[in-house]
Coordinates of C-alpha atoms and ligand atoms in Angstrom, one line a residue:
M23 CA 49.0 127.9 -177.0
K24 CA 49.2 125.4 -179.9
T25 CA 49.0 128.3 -182.3
L26 CA 51.9 130.2 -180.5
R27 CA 54.0 127.0 -180.7
S28 CA 53.1 126.6 -184.4
K29 CA 53.9 130.2 -185.1
I30 CA 57.4 129.9 -183.5
F31 CA 57.9 126.6 -185.3
I32 CA 56.8 128.1 -188.7
F33 CA 58.9 131.2 -188.2
I34 CA 62.1 129.3 -187.4
S35 CA 61.4 126.9 -190.2
L36 CA 60.9 129.7 -192.7
L37 CA 64.1 131.3 -191.5
L38 CA 65.9 128.0 -192.4
I39 CA 64.1 127.2 -195.6
L40 CA 63.8 130.6 -197.4
P41 CA 67.6 131.3 -197.8
A42 CA 67.9 127.8 -199.5
I43 CA 65.9 128.8 -202.5
P44 CA 68.1 131.7 -203.7
L45 CA 71.2 129.9 -202.5
S46 CA 70.5 126.8 -204.6
Y47 CA 69.5 129.0 -207.6
F48 CA 72.7 131.0 -207.5
T49 CA 74.8 127.9 -206.9
M50 CA 73.3 126.2 -210.0
Q51 CA 73.9 129.4 -212.0
L52 CA 77.5 129.6 -210.9
L53 CA 78.0 125.9 -211.7
D54 CA 76.5 126.3 -215.2
K55 CA 78.6 129.5 -215.8
S56 CA 81.9 128.0 -214.7
Y57 CA 81.1 124.9 -216.7
S58 CA 80.4 126.9 -219.8
I59 CA 83.8 128.7 -219.5
G60 CA 85.6 125.4 -219.9
V61 CA 83.2 123.3 -221.9
N62 CA 82.1 125.2 -225.0
D63 CA 82.1 124.9 -228.8
R64 CA 85.2 127.0 -229.4
V65 CA 87.3 124.9 -227.0
E66 CA 85.8 121.8 -228.6
S67 CA 86.7 122.8 -232.2
A68 CA 90.2 123.9 -231.1
L69 CA 90.8 120.6 -229.4
D70 CA 89.4 118.7 -232.5
G71 CA 91.7 120.8 -234.7
A72 CA 94.7 120.0 -232.6
L73 CA 93.8 116.3 -232.8
N74 CA 93.3 116.4 -236.6
L75 CA 96.6 118.3 -236.9
S76 CA 98.5 115.6 -235.0
A77 CA 96.8 112.9 -237.0
E78 CA 97.7 114.6 -240.2
Y79 CA 101.3 115.1 -239.1
Y80 CA 101.5 111.4 -238.2
R81 CA 100.0 110.4 -241.6
L82 CA 102.5 112.6 -243.4
Q83 CA 105.5 111.3 -241.5
K84 CA 104.4 107.8 -242.2
E85 CA 103.8 108.4 -245.9
R86 CA 107.2 110.2 -246.2
L87 CA 109.0 107.3 -244.5
N88 CA 107.2 104.8 -246.7
S89 CA 108.0 106.5 -250.0
E90 CA 111.6 107.1 -249.0
I91 CA 112.1 103.4 -248.1
E92 CA 110.4 102.4 -251.4
E93 CA 112.5 104.8 -253.4
Q94 CA 115.8 103.7 -251.7
T95 CA 115.2 100.0 -251.9
Q96 CA 114.3 100.1 -255.6
K97 CA 117.6 101.6 -256.5
N98 CA 119.4 98.3 -257.3
E99 CA 122.7 100.0 -257.7
F100 CA 122.7 101.2 -254.1
S101 CA 124.8 99.3 -251.6
H102 CA 123.5 98.6 -248.1
D103 CA 125.6 101.4 -246.6
E104 CA 124.4 103.9 -249.2
I105 CA 120.7 103.0 -248.3
I106 CA 121.4 103.5 -244.7
K107 CA 123.2 106.8 -245.3
E108 CA 120.4 108.1 -247.5
L109 CA 117.7 107.3 -244.9
K110 CA 119.7 108.8 -242.1
S111 CA 120.3 112.0 -244.0
E112 CA 116.6 112.3 -244.7
F113 CA 115.3 111.6 -241.2
K114 CA 116.5 112.6 -237.8
N115 CA 116.3 110.0 -235.0
I116 CA 116.2 107.1 -237.3
D117 CA 117.8 103.7 -236.7
V118 CA 118.3 101.6 -239.8
L119 CA 119.6 98.0 -240.0
I120 CA 120.1 95.7 -242.9
S121 CA 120.6 92.1 -242.0
L122 CA 120.8 88.8 -243.9
K123 CA 117.6 86.8 -243.7
E124 CA 119.4 83.7 -242.4
H125 CA 120.9 85.7 -239.5
I126 CA 117.7 87.2 -238.2
Q127 CA 117.3 84.7 -235.4
K128 CA 120.9 85.1 -234.3
D129 CA 121.9 88.7 -234.4
N130 CA 120.4 91.7 -232.6
Q131 CA 117.6 93.2 -234.5
L132 CA 115.6 96.5 -234.5
V133 CA 112.3 94.7 -234.7
N134 CA 111.1 91.6 -233.0
P135 CA 112.5 88.6 -235.0
G136 CA 109.1 86.9 -234.7
L137 CA 107.5 89.8 -236.5
I138 CA 110.2 89.6 -239.2
S139 CA 109.6 85.9 -239.7
K140 CA 105.9 86.5 -240.0
F141 CA 106.6 89.3 -242.5
L142 CA 108.8 87.0 -244.6
K143 CA 106.3 84.2 -244.4
E144 CA 103.5 86.4 -245.8
N145 CA 106.0 87.4 -248.5
K146 CA 105.3 91.1 -248.4
Q147 CA 107.6 93.7 -250.0
N148 CA 107.1 96.6 -247.5
I149 CA 105.4 97.1 -244.3
I150 CA 105.1 100.1 -242.0
W151 CA 103.4 100.3 -238.7
P152 CA 103.4 102.4 -235.5
S153 CA 104.2 101.5 -231.9
A154 CA 101.2 101.2 -229.6
D155 CA 101.6 104.9 -228.4
R156 CA 102.1 106.0 -232.0
T157 CA 105.4 107.8 -231.2
V158 CA 107.6 105.4 -233.1
L159 CA 107.2 104.1 -236.7
F160 CA 108.6 100.7 -237.6
A161 CA 109.2 99.5 -241.1
L162 CA 110.4 96.3 -242.8
S163 CA 111.4 96.0 -246.4
Q164 CA 112.9 93.2 -248.5
I165 CA 116.1 94.2 -250.3
K166 CA 117.2 91.9 -253.1
K167 CA 116.9 88.3 -252.4
N168 CA 118.6 87.7 -249.1
S169 CA 118.5 90.9 -247.1
I170 CA 115.9 92.7 -245.1
L171 CA 115.8 96.4 -244.1
Q172 CA 114.6 97.3 -240.7
V173 CA 113.7 100.9 -239.7
R174 CA 112.8 102.4 -236.4
Y175 CA 111.9 106.0 -236.7
N176 CA 111.4 108.0 -233.5
L177 CA 108.9 110.7 -234.4
P178 CA 110.1 114.2 -233.4
M179 CA 110.1 115.1 -229.6
V180 CA 107.3 117.8 -229.9
F181 CA 105.0 115.3 -231.6
K182 CA 106.0 112.6 -229.1
E183 CA 105.1 114.8 -226.1
G184 CA 102.1 116.7 -227.6
A185 CA 100.2 114.0 -229.4
P186 CA 99.3 111.8 -226.3
Q187 CA 98.4 114.9 -224.4
I188 CA 96.1 116.2 -227.1
Q189 CA 94.6 112.8 -227.2
E190 CA 94.1 112.6 -223.5
I191 CA 92.7 116.1 -223.1
N192 CA 90.4 115.5 -226.0
Q193 CA 89.2 112.3 -224.3
I194 CA 88.7 114.1 -221.0
Y195 CA 86.9 117.0 -222.7
K196 CA 84.6 114.6 -224.5
T197 CA 83.8 112.8 -221.3
L198 CA 83.2 116.2 -219.6
G199 CA 80.8 117.2 -222.3
L200 CA 78.9 113.9 -222.1
V201 CA 78.6 113.9 -218.3
R202 CA 77.9 117.6 -218.1
G203 CA 74.2 116.9 -217.2
N204 CA 75.2 114.2 -214.8
I205 CA 77.6 116.4 -212.9
R206 CA 75.0 119.1 -212.7
N207 CA 72.5 116.7 -211.4
S208 CA 74.8 114.9 -209.0
F209 CA 75.8 118.3 -207.6
L210 CA 72.2 119.2 -207.2
Y211 CA 71.3 115.9 -205.5
T212 CA 74.3 116.1 -203.2
F213 CA 73.4 119.7 -202.3
L214 CA 69.7 118.7 -201.7
L215 CA 70.8 115.7 -199.6
I216 CA 73.1 117.6 -197.4
Y217 CA 70.6 120.5 -197.1
G218 CA 67.8 118.0 -196.5
I219 CA 69.6 116.3 -193.6
G220 CA 70.5 119.8 -192.2
L221 CA 66.9 120.9 -192.6
I222 CA 65.5 117.8 -190.8
L223 CA 68.0 118.4 -188.0
A224 CA 67.2 122.1 -187.9
L225 CA 63.4 121.5 -188.0
S226 CA 63.7 119.0 -185.1
I227 CA 65.7 121.6 -183.1
S228 CA 63.2 124.3 -183.9
Y229 CA 60.3 122.0 -182.8
F230 CA 62.2 121.3 -179.6
I231 CA 62.9 125.0 -179.0
S232 CA 59.3 126.1 -179.7
K233 CA 58.1 123.4 -177.4
K234 CA 60.5 124.4 -174.7
I235 CA 59.4 128.1 -175.0
T236 CA 55.7 127.4 -174.9
R237 CA 55.6 124.6 -172.3
P238 CA 56.0 126.9 -169.3
I239 CA 53.4 129.2 -170.8
E240 CA 51.0 126.2 -171.2
E241 CA 51.6 125.2 -167.6
L242 CA 51.0 128.8 -166.5
K243 CA 47.7 128.8 -168.4
E244 CA 46.6 125.5 -166.9
A245 CA 47.5 126.7 -163.4
T246 CA 45.6 130.0 -164.0
T247 CA 42.5 128.0 -165.1
K248 CA 42.8 125.6 -162.1
I249 CA 43.2 128.5 -159.7
G250 CA 40.3 130.3 -161.4
Q251 CA 38.2 127.2 -160.6
G252 CA 39.1 127.6 -157.0
D253 CA 41.9 124.9 -156.7
L254 CA 44.4 127.0 -154.7
D255 CA 46.5 123.9 -153.9
Y256 CA 47.6 123.7 -157.5
K257 CA 51.3 124.3 -157.9
I258 CA 53.4 124.7 -161.1
D259 CA 56.3 122.3 -161.3
V260 CA 59.4 124.5 -161.1
G261 CA 62.4 123.1 -162.9
G262 CA 65.7 124.8 -163.8
K263 CA 66.9 128.3 -163.0
D264 CA 65.7 130.3 -166.0
E265 CA 63.3 133.3 -166.1
F266 CA 60.3 130.9 -166.5
S267 CA 61.2 129.1 -163.3
G268 CA 61.4 132.5 -161.6
L269 CA 57.9 133.3 -162.9
A270 CA 56.6 129.9 -161.8
N271 CA 58.1 130.4 -158.4
A272 CA 56.5 133.8 -158.1
F273 CA 53.2 132.3 -159.3
N274 CA 53.3 129.5 -156.7
N275 CA 54.1 132.1 -154.0
M276 CA 51.2 134.2 -155.1
T277 CA 48.8 131.3 -154.9
G278 CA 50.2 130.4 -151.5
E279 CA 49.5 134.0 -150.3
L280 CA 46.1 133.9 -151.9
Q281 CA 45.3 130.6 -150.0
T282 CA 46.5 132.1 -146.7
N283 CA 44.5 135.2 -147.2
Q284 CA 41.4 133.3 -148.2
Q285 CA 41.7 131.1 -145.1
Q286 CA 42.0 134.3 -143.0
I287 CA 39.0 135.9 -144.6
L288 CA 37.0 132.7 -144.0
Q289 CA 38.1 132.7 -140.4
L290 CA 37.2 136.3 -139.9
E291 CA 33.9 135.8 -141.6
K292 CA 33.2 132.8 -139.3
M293 CA 34.2 134.9 -136.3
A294 CA 32.0 137.8 -137.4
T295 CA 29.0 135.4 -137.7
W296 CA 29.7 133.9 -134.2
Q297 CA 30.1 137.5 -132.8
Q298 CA 26.7 138.4 -134.3
L299 CA 25.2 135.3 -132.8
A300 CA 26.8 136.0 -129.4
R301 CA 25.5 139.6 -129.4
R302 CA 21.9 138.3 -130.2
L303 CA 22.1 135.6 -127.5
A304 CA 23.6 138.0 -124.9
H305 CA 20.8 140.5 -125.6
E306 CA 18.0 137.8 -125.5
I307 CA 19.3 136.2 -122.3
K308 CA 20.2 139.4 -120.5
N309 CA 16.8 141.0 -120.7
P310 CA 14.8 138.5 -118.6
L311 CA 17.5 137.8 -116.1
T312 CA 17.0 140.9 -113.8
P313 CA 13.1 140.3 -113.6
I314 CA 13.7 136.6 -112.8
Q315 CA 16.2 137.6 -110.1
L316 CA 13.8 140.3 -108.7
M317 CA 10.8 137.9 -108.7
A318 CA 12.8 135.3 -106.8
Q319 CA 13.8 137.8 -104.2
Q320 CA 10.2 139.1 -104.0
M321 CA 8.8 135.6 -103.6
R322 CA 11.1 135.0 -100.6
D323 CA 10.6 138.5 -99.1
T324 CA 6.9 138.6 -99.3
Y325 CA 6.1 135.3 -97.6
K326 CA 4.7 136.1 -94.2
G327 CA 3.4 132.6 -93.2
D328 CA 4.5 130.3 -90.4
D329 CA 5.2 127.2 -92.4
Q330 CA 8.9 126.9 -91.6
A331 CA 9.5 124.1 -94.1
Y332 CA 7.9 126.1 -96.9
K333 CA 9.9 129.1 -95.9
K334 CA 13.1 127.1 -96.0
M335 CA 12.3 125.7 -99.4
L336 CA 11.6 129.3 -100.6
D337 CA 14.9 130.5 -99.3
E338 CA 16.8 127.6 -100.9
C339 CA 15.0 127.9 -104.3
S340 CA 15.5 131.7 -104.5
E341 CA 19.2 131.2 -103.6
I342 CA 19.5 128.6 -106.4
I343 CA 17.7 130.9 -108.8
E344 CA 20.0 133.8 -107.9
D345 CA 23.1 131.6 -108.3
E346 CA 22.0 130.3 -111.7
V347 CA 21.0 133.9 -112.7
G348 CA 24.5 134.9 -111.6
S349 CA 26.2 132.2 -113.8
L350 CA 23.9 133.2 -116.7
K351 CA 25.0 136.8 -116.2
N352 CA 28.6 135.7 -116.4
L353 CA 27.9 133.8 -119.6
V354 CA 26.2 136.8 -121.0
K355 CA 29.2 138.9 -120.1
E356 CA 31.5 136.5 -121.9
F357 CA 29.2 136.6 -125.0
S358 CA 29.2 140.4 -124.9
D359 CA 33.0 140.6 -124.5
F360 CA 33.4 138.3 -127.5
A361 CA 30.9 140.2 -129.5
R362 CA 32.5 143.5 -128.8
L363 CA 36.3 143.0 -129.0
P364 CA 37.9 146.3 -128.3
E365 CA 39.5 148.2 -131.2
F366 CA 42.9 147.1 -132.4
N367 CA 45.6 149.7 -131.5
P368 CA 49.1 148.6 -132.0
E369 CA 52.1 150.6 -130.5
K370 CA 55.8 150.0 -130.4
Q371 CA 56.6 148.8 -126.9
N372 CA 58.5 146.2 -124.8
I373 CA 56.9 142.8 -125.1
A374 CA 59.1 141.3 -122.4
A375 CA 57.5 143.8 -119.9
L376 CA 54.0 142.4 -120.8
I377 CA 55.2 138.8 -120.0
S378 CA 56.6 139.9 -116.6
T379 CA 53.2 141.6 -115.8
I380 CA 51.4 138.3 -116.7
K381 CA 53.6 136.4 -114.3
K382 CA 52.6 138.9 -111.5
L383 CA 48.9 138.2 -112.2
Y384 CA 49.4 134.6 -111.2
L385 CA 51.3 134.8 -108.0
Q386 CA 49.7 131.7 -106.6
A387 CA 50.5 129.6 -109.6
N388 CA 53.8 128.1 -110.7
I389 CA 54.6 130.3 -113.7
E390 CA 58.1 130.4 -115.1
T391 CA 59.3 133.0 -117.6
V392 CA 62.3 132.8 -119.9
L393 CA 63.1 136.3 -121.3
P394 CA 66.1 137.7 -123.3
D395 CA 68.3 140.3 -121.6
G396 CA 66.9 143.9 -122.0
P397 CA 63.7 145.1 -123.6
V398 CA 62.3 143.5 -126.8
E399 CA 60.7 146.3 -128.8
L400 CA 57.8 145.3 -131.1
S401 CA 54.6 146.9 -132.4
F402 CA 51.5 145.3 -130.7
D403 CA 48.2 146.0 -129.0
Y404 CA 49.0 145.7 -125.3
D405 CA 45.4 144.8 -124.1
H406 CA 44.8 142.4 -126.9
L407 CA 48.1 140.5 -126.4
K408 CA 47.5 140.5 -122.6
R409 CA 44.2 138.8 -123.3
V410 CA 45.9 136.2 -125.5
L411 CA 48.5 135.3 -122.9
I412 CA 45.9 135.2 -120.1
N413 CA 43.7 132.8 -122.2
L414 CA 46.7 130.6 -122.9
V415 CA 47.9 130.5 -119.3
D416 CA 44.3 129.9 -118.0
N417 CA 44.0 126.9 -120.4
A418 CA 47.5 125.6 -119.4
L419 CA 46.7 125.9 -115.7
A420 CA 43.3 124.2 -116.2
A421 CA 45.0 121.3 -118.0
S422 CA 47.8 120.9 -115.4
G423 CA 47.9 119.3 -112.0
E424 CA 48.3 121.4 -108.9
N425 CA 51.7 123.2 -108.8
S426 CA 52.6 121.8 -112.2
P427 CA 54.8 124.5 -113.9
V428 CA 53.6 126.6 -116.9
R429 CA 56.3 128.3 -118.9
I430 CA 56.3 131.5 -121.0
E431 CA 59.3 131.8 -123.1
L432 CA 60.2 134.8 -125.3
A433 CA 62.7 134.4 -128.1
K434 CA 64.1 137.0 -130.4
K435 CA 64.2 136.2 -134.1
E436 CA 65.7 137.9 -137.1
N437 CA 62.3 139.1 -138.4
G438 CA 60.3 139.3 -135.1
V439 CA 59.7 137.3 -131.9
E440 CA 58.4 133.9 -130.9
I441 CA 56.5 133.3 -127.7
F442 CA 56.0 129.7 -126.3
V443 CA 53.4 128.9 -123.7
S444 CA 54.0 125.4 -122.5
D445 CA 52.6 123.1 -119.8
Q446 CA 53.1 119.5 -118.6
G447 CA 49.3 118.9 -118.4
E448 CA 46.9 116.4 -119.9
G449 CA 47.6 117.3 -123.5
I450 CA 45.2 117.5 -126.5
S451 CA 44.1 114.5 -128.7
S452 CA 45.1 114.9 -132.3
E453 CA 41.5 114.9 -133.2
N454 CA 40.7 117.8 -130.9
V455 CA 43.8 119.8 -132.0
K456 CA 42.0 120.5 -135.3
K457 CA 39.0 122.0 -133.5
I458 CA 40.4 124.0 -130.6
F459 CA 40.6 127.3 -132.5
E460 CA 36.9 127.0 -133.5
P461 CA 34.5 129.2 -131.6
Y462 CA 32.5 127.3 -128.9
F463 CA 34.6 124.2 -129.0
S464 CA 35.3 123.2 -125.4
T465 CA 36.0 120.0 -123.5
K466 CA 35.4 121.7 -120.1
R467 CA 32.2 121.5 -118.2
S468 CA 32.1 125.2 -117.5
G469 CA 34.0 126.3 -120.6
V470 CA 32.4 128.4 -123.4
G471 CA 35.1 127.6 -125.9
L472 CA 35.8 131.1 -127.0
G473 CA 39.3 131.6 -125.5
L474 CA 41.4 130.2 -128.3
A475 CA 39.1 131.6 -131.0
I476 CA 39.7 135.0 -129.6
V477 CA 43.5 134.3 -129.3
K478 CA 43.7 133.3 -133.0
K479 CA 41.7 136.4 -134.1
I480 CA 44.0 138.7 -132.2
I481 CA 47.2 137.1 -133.4
E482 CA 46.0 137.3 -137.0
E483 CA 45.1 140.9 -136.5
H484 CA 48.8 141.4 -135.6
G485 CA 49.8 139.7 -138.9
G486 CA 51.2 136.8 -136.8
K487 CA 50.8 133.1 -136.6
I488 CA 49.8 130.6 -133.9
S489 CA 50.4 126.9 -133.8
V490 CA 50.1 124.1 -131.3
E491 CA 52.0 120.9 -130.5
S492 CA 50.6 118.5 -128.0
D493 CA 51.1 114.9 -126.7
L494 CA 48.3 113.3 -124.7
G495 CA 49.5 113.0 -121.1
E496 CA 52.7 114.8 -121.8
G497 CA 51.7 118.5 -122.2
T498 CA 51.1 121.2 -124.7
V499 CA 53.1 124.0 -126.4
F500 CA 51.5 126.9 -128.1
K501 CA 53.8 128.9 -130.3
I502 CA 53.1 132.5 -131.4
S503 CA 55.1 134.2 -134.1
L504 CA 55.0 138.0 -134.3
F505 CA 56.8 139.8 -137.1
L506 CA 58.5 143.2 -137.4
E507 CA 56.8 145.4 -139.9
Ligands
ATP14 N1 46.9 123.9 -122.6 C1 45.9 123.0 -122.9 N2 46.0 121.7 -122.5 C2 45.0 120.9 -122.9 N3 43.9 121.2 -123.6 C3 43.8 122.5 -123.9 C4 44.8 123.5 -123.6 N4 44.4 124.7 -124.2 C5 43.2 124.4 -124.7 N5 42.8 123.2 -124.6 C6 41.6 122.5 -125.1 O1 41.0 123.4 -126.1 C7 39.7 123.7 -125.8 C8 39.3 125.1 -126.2 O2 39.9 126.0 -125.4 P1 39.3 127.4 -125.3 O3 40.2 128.3 -124.5 O4 39.0 127.9 -126.6 O5 38.0 127.2 -124.6 P2 37.8 126.8 -123.1 O6 39.0 127.0 -122.3 O7 37.2 125.4 -123.1 O8 36.7 127.8 -122.7 P3 36.8 129.4 -122.4 O9 36.0 130.0 -123.5 O10 36.4 129.6 -121.1 O11 38.3 129.7 -122.6 C9 39.6 123.4 -124.3 O12 38.3 123.1 -123.9 C10 40.6 122.3 -124.1 O13 40.0 121.0 -124.4
MG15 MG1 40.1 128.8 -122.3

C-alpha cells in the first residue's frame, strides 16, 4: 500500500515539477532576448555618440562666446552700447550688461554680485562658466578700468531640452548594462522562490491527496486480513459519504452476514451432532426395553406359589418396571422424533389460521390470541410451525400458575410477520437465557431440553429469527420474526 501511495505522490509531484523545467528555460531565454533588444552595442555607441555630440556642441558654444567676448572687449574704440549690440547680433537669447565696478553691490546684476567681487579680487581678465545644468553660460570680463561686462547666454532650446535627456538616458542605459546580470539573477531567484513556495504547497497537497486515496484501501486491506484470521467482529470505520464509505459499508454488511451465516452453520452442525447422538441413544435404549417388559410380565405371570407377600411384591415390582419402561419408551420416542425431523416443506398459506388451531388444542388452558383482521398469507411449513407454537405454549403453561393467561399475538410487518408468545409465569434468569436454545438444557425434572432447540432450528430453516425477553417472577416473551421472500 505504501508503494501505491508513493506512486500517486511521485506521479502528482512529477506533474507539478516537470513543466517548471521548460518553463524556466523559456522564461530565461525570453528575458535574455528582450534584454538584448534594448541593451546592445549599437544602442550603446549611438547613445555615446549623442552624448559626445552634445558635449562637442557645448564646447563649441563656449569657445565661440569666449572668443567673441575677448574680441569685443579688446576693441578700445567701442563704446559700451556697441559691445552690447555686437554681442546681441552674434548670439540669440543673450543678456548683456555692463556696469560700473563701484555700482555692483547696488544695482541689479546678471550674475551674483558675490561672484563678481570674487572675480575682481582675483584680478582675472575673462571668465566663462556654465550653470549647474549646463544650459546657460555665464561670462564676466573687465572692460577698461572701471567697468565690467556680464553675459548670460541661454543655450538654444533644442540643446537645452536634449542634452539633459541624453545624459539621463545614457546614465540609465549604463546602469542597465551594469546590472544586467543582477536583474537576470534576481528574476531567476524570484521565479525560483515563488515556484518553490508553490511547489512545497502543491507537494503537501499531493501528499495529503495520496494519503486520502490510499487510507481507505489500507483499512480495507487490514480488515480483509483480520477477517481472514477469523475476526468476524472487525468493522471498518465508515466516515463521510463518498464511494469508499459505500464500499466500507458494503464490506461491514458482508462480514455481518458472514458472521450470521457462520453462527447458523455452527448451530446446524451442533444440532446434527446432537441428532446423531439422539439416534444412537434411541436405538441402544429401545432394543432391550421390550425384553425387559416381557421378562417382568413373565416373572409375574409364571409364579404359581402361595406366598401372598412375595406375589404382592412381584406384582408391584413388575408394575414399576412396566411404568419405568413406559417412560423410557417415551424418552426414546422424543429422541427419535428429534433425530428424524420431518422434511421442510414450505407453502404459501394463512398463518392466522394456524394460530387459531393452536388455541383450539388447549381448550382447558387460558390461551388468548391477538390476530389482525382477515387472513395473513406467508410461505411456511405448517407442521413445523405448529410444532414451534406447541413447544412455546407448552413451556409457557409449564412456567405459569394455574389459569394464568398465555398470549399468542400475530402482527403484520412491512417485510413479513412477528409472532409473540408471552406468559406471566416464573421467568428465566439472565444466566439461563443464554442456554435455553441449546439442546438438552432443561430446568424441569421431566424435561429433555429439546423443545427450544427444535424451535430455533425450525425458525432458522424458515430464514427467520427468534429472540426472548424475560424477567424473573414477571414472565417471558418469545418473539419470532418471519420474512416474506
Ligand atoms: N416460558 C418459559 N418460562 C420460563 N422458563 C422457560 C420458558 N420456556 C423455556 N423455559 C426454560 O427453558 C428451558 C428449556 O426449554 P425447552 O423447551 O428446550 O426444554 P424443556 O421444556 O425443559 O424440555 P422439553 O424438551 O420437554 O421441551 C426450560 O427447561 C425452562 O427452564
Ligand atoms: Mg419444552
